[in-house]
PDB file of C-alpha atoms and ligand atoms in Angstrom:
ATOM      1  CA  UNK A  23      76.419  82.774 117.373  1.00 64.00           C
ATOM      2  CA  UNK A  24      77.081  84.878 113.863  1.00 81.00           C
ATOM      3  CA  UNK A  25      75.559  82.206 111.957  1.00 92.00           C
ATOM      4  CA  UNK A  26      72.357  82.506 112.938  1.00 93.00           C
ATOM      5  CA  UNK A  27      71.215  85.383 110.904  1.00 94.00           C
ATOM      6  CA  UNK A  28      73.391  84.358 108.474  1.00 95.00           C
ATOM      7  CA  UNK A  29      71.883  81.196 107.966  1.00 97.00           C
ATOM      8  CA  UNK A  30      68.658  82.341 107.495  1.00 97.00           C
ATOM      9  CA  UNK A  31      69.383  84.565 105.161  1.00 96.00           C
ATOM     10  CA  UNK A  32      71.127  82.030 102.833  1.00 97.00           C
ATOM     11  CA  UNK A  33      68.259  79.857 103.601  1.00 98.00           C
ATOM     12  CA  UNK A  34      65.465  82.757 102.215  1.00 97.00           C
ATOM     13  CA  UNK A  35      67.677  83.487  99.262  1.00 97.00           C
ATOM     14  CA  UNK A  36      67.441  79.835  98.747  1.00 98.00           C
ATOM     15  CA  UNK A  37      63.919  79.222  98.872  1.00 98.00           C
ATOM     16  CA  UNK A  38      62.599  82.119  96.967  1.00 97.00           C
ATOM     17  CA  UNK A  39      65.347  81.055  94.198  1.00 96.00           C
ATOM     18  CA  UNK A  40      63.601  77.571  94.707  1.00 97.00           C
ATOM     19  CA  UNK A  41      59.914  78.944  94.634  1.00 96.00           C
ATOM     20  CA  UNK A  42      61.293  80.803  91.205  1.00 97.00           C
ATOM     21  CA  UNK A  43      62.004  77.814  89.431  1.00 96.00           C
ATOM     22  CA  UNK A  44      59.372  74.793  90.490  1.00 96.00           C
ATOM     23  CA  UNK A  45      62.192  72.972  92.388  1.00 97.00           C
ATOM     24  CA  UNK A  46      60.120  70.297  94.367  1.00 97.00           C
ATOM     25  CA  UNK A  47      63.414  69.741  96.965  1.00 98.00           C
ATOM     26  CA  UNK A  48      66.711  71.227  97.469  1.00 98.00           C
ATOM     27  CA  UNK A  49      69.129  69.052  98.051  1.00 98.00           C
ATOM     28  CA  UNK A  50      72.363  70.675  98.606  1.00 98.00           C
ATOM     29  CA  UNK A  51      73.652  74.917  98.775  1.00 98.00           C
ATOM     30  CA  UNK A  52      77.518  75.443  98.103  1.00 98.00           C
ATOM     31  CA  UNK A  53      78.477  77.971  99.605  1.00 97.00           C
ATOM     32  CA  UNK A  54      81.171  80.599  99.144  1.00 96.00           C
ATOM     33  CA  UNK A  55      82.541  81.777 102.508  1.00 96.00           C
ATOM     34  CA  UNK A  56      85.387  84.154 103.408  1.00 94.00           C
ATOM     35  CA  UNK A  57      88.712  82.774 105.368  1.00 92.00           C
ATOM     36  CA  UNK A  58      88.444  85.459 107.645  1.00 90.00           C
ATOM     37  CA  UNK A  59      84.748  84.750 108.401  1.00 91.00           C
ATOM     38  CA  UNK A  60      83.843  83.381 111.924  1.00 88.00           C
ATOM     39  CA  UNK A  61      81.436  81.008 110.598  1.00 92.00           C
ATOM     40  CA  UNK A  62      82.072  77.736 111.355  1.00 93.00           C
ATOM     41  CA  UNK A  63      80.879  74.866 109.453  1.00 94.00           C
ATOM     42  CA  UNK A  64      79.048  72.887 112.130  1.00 95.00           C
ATOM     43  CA  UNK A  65      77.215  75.476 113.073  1.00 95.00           C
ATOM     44  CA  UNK A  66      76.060  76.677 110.159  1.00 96.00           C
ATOM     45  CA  UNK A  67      74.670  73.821 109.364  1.00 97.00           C
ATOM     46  CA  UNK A  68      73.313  73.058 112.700  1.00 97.00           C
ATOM     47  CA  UNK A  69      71.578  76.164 112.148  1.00 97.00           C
ATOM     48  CA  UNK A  70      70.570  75.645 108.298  1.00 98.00           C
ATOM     49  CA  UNK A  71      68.520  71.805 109.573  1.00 98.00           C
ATOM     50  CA  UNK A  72      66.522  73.767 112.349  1.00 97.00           C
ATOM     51  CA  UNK A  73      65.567  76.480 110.028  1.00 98.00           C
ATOM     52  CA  UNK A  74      65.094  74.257 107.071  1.00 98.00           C
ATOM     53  CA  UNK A  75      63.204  71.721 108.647  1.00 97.00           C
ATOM     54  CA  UNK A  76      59.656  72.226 107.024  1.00 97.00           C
ATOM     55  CA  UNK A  77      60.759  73.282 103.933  1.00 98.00           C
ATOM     56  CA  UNK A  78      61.684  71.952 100.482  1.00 98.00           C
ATOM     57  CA  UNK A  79      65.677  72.688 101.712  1.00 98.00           C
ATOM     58  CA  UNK A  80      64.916  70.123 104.425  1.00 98.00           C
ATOM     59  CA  UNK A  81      67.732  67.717 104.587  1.00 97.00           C
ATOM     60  CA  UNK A  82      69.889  69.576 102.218  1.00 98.00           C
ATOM     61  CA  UNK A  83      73.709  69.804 102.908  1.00 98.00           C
ATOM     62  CA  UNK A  84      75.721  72.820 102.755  1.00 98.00           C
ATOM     63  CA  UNK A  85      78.853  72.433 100.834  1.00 98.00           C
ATOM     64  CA  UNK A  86      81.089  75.210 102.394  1.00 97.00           C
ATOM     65  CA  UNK A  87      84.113  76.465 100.235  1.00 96.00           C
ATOM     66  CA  UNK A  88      86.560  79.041 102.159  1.00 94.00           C
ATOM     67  CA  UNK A  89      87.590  81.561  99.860  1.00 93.00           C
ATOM     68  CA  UNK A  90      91.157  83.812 100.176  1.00 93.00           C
ATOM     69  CA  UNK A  91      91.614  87.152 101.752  1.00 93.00           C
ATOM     70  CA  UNK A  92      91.962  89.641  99.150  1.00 95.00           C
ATOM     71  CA  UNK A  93      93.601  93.399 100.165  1.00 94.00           C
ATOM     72  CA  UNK A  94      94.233  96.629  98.187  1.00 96.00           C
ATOM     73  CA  UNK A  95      97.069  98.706  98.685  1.00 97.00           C
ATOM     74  CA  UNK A  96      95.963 102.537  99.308  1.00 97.00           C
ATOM     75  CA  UNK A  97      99.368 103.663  98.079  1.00 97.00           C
ATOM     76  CA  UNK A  98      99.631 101.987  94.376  1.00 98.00           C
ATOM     77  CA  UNK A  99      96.059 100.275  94.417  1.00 97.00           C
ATOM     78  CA  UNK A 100      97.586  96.944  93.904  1.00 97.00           C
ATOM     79  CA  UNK A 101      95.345  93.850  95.264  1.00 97.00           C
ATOM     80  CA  UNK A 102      96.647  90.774  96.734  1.00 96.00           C
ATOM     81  CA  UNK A 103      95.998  87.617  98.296  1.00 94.00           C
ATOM     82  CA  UNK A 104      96.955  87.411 102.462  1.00 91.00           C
ATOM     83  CA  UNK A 105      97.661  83.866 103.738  1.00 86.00           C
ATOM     84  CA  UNK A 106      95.520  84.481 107.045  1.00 80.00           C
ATOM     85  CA  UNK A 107      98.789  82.897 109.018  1.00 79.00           C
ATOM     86  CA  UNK A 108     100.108  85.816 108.382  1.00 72.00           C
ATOM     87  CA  UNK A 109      97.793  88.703 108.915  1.00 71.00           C
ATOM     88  CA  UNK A 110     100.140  90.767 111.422  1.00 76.00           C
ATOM     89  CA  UNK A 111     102.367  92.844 109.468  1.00 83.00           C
ATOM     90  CA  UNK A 112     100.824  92.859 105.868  1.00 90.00           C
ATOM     91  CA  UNK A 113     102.731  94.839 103.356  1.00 93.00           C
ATOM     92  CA  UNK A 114     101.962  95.178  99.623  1.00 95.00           C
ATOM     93  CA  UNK A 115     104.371  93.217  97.605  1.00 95.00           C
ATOM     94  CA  UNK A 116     104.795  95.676  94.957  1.00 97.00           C
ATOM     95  CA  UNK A 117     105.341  98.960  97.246  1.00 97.00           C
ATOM     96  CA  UNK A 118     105.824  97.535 100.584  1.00 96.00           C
ATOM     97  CA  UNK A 119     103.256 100.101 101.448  1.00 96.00           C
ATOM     98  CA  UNK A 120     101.121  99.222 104.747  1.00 94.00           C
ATOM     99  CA  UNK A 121      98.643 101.340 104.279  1.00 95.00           C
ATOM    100  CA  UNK A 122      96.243  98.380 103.070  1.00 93.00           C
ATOM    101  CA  UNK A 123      92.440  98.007 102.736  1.00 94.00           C
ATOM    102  CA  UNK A 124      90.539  94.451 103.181  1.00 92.00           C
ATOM    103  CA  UNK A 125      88.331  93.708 100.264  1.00 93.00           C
ATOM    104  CA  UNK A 126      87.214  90.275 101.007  1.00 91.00           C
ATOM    105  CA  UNK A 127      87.485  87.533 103.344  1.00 92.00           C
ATOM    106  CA  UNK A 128      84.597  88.060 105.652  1.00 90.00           C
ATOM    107  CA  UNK A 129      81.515  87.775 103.024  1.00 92.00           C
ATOM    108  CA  UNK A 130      79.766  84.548 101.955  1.00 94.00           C
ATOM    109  CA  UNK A 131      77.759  83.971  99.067  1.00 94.00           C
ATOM    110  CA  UNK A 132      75.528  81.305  97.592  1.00 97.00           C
ATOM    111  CA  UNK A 133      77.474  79.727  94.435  1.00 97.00           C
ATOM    112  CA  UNK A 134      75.018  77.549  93.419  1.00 97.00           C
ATOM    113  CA  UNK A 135      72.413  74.677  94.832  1.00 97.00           C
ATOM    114  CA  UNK A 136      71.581  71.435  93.768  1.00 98.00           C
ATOM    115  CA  UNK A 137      68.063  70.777  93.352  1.00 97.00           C
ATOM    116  CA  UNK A 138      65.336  67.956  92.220  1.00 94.00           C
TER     117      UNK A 138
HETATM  118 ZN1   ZN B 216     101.387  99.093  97.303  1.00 68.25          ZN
END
């Protein structure tokens, strides 16, 4: 149950954008989420219609991209992409360091919307 709050945050950030800029009806939100994220899709927008439901983002339809898991190596600072199959035993590819840092793959974002 993460996307609850999660939702209606992206939904607030949403409508105020919409209440900015005379949008009469939002019809879809892509999204930007995380591969590490537990959000799952049907949920979130299970969650998003509920919320939504007497607003202009009634109806609208998350588009939900997943996004790659980015780490930094403490020891030379080098970032890198993780393939989340493979998240035991990460080493940095230039130092074979382990000493490594996640930077993202748990956020989401709001990329854009598409409104009327
Ligand atoms: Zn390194």
């Amino acid at each position: 149950m993460h996307e609850l709050p999660v939702i209606e945050s992206i939904l607030k950030v949403s409508l105020s954008h919409g209440a900015k800029n005379n949008v009469q009806k939002i019809m879809a939100i892509h999204l930007q989420v995380g591969e590490l994220s537990d959000l799952e899709d049907e949920w979130m927008q299970r969650y998003f219609d509920h919320l939504s439901k007497d607003s202009i983002a009634a109806g609208a339809v998350l588009k939900i991209e997943r996004m790659p898991v980015v780490m930094n190596c403490e020891d030379c600072r080098e970032s890198f992409q993780v393939d989340i199959k493979n998240v035991k035993d990460i080493v940095c590819p230039l130092c074979q360091g382990k000493n490594n840092k996640l930077i993202s793959g748990r956020e989401y974002f709001i990329k854009s919307m598409e409104v009327l």
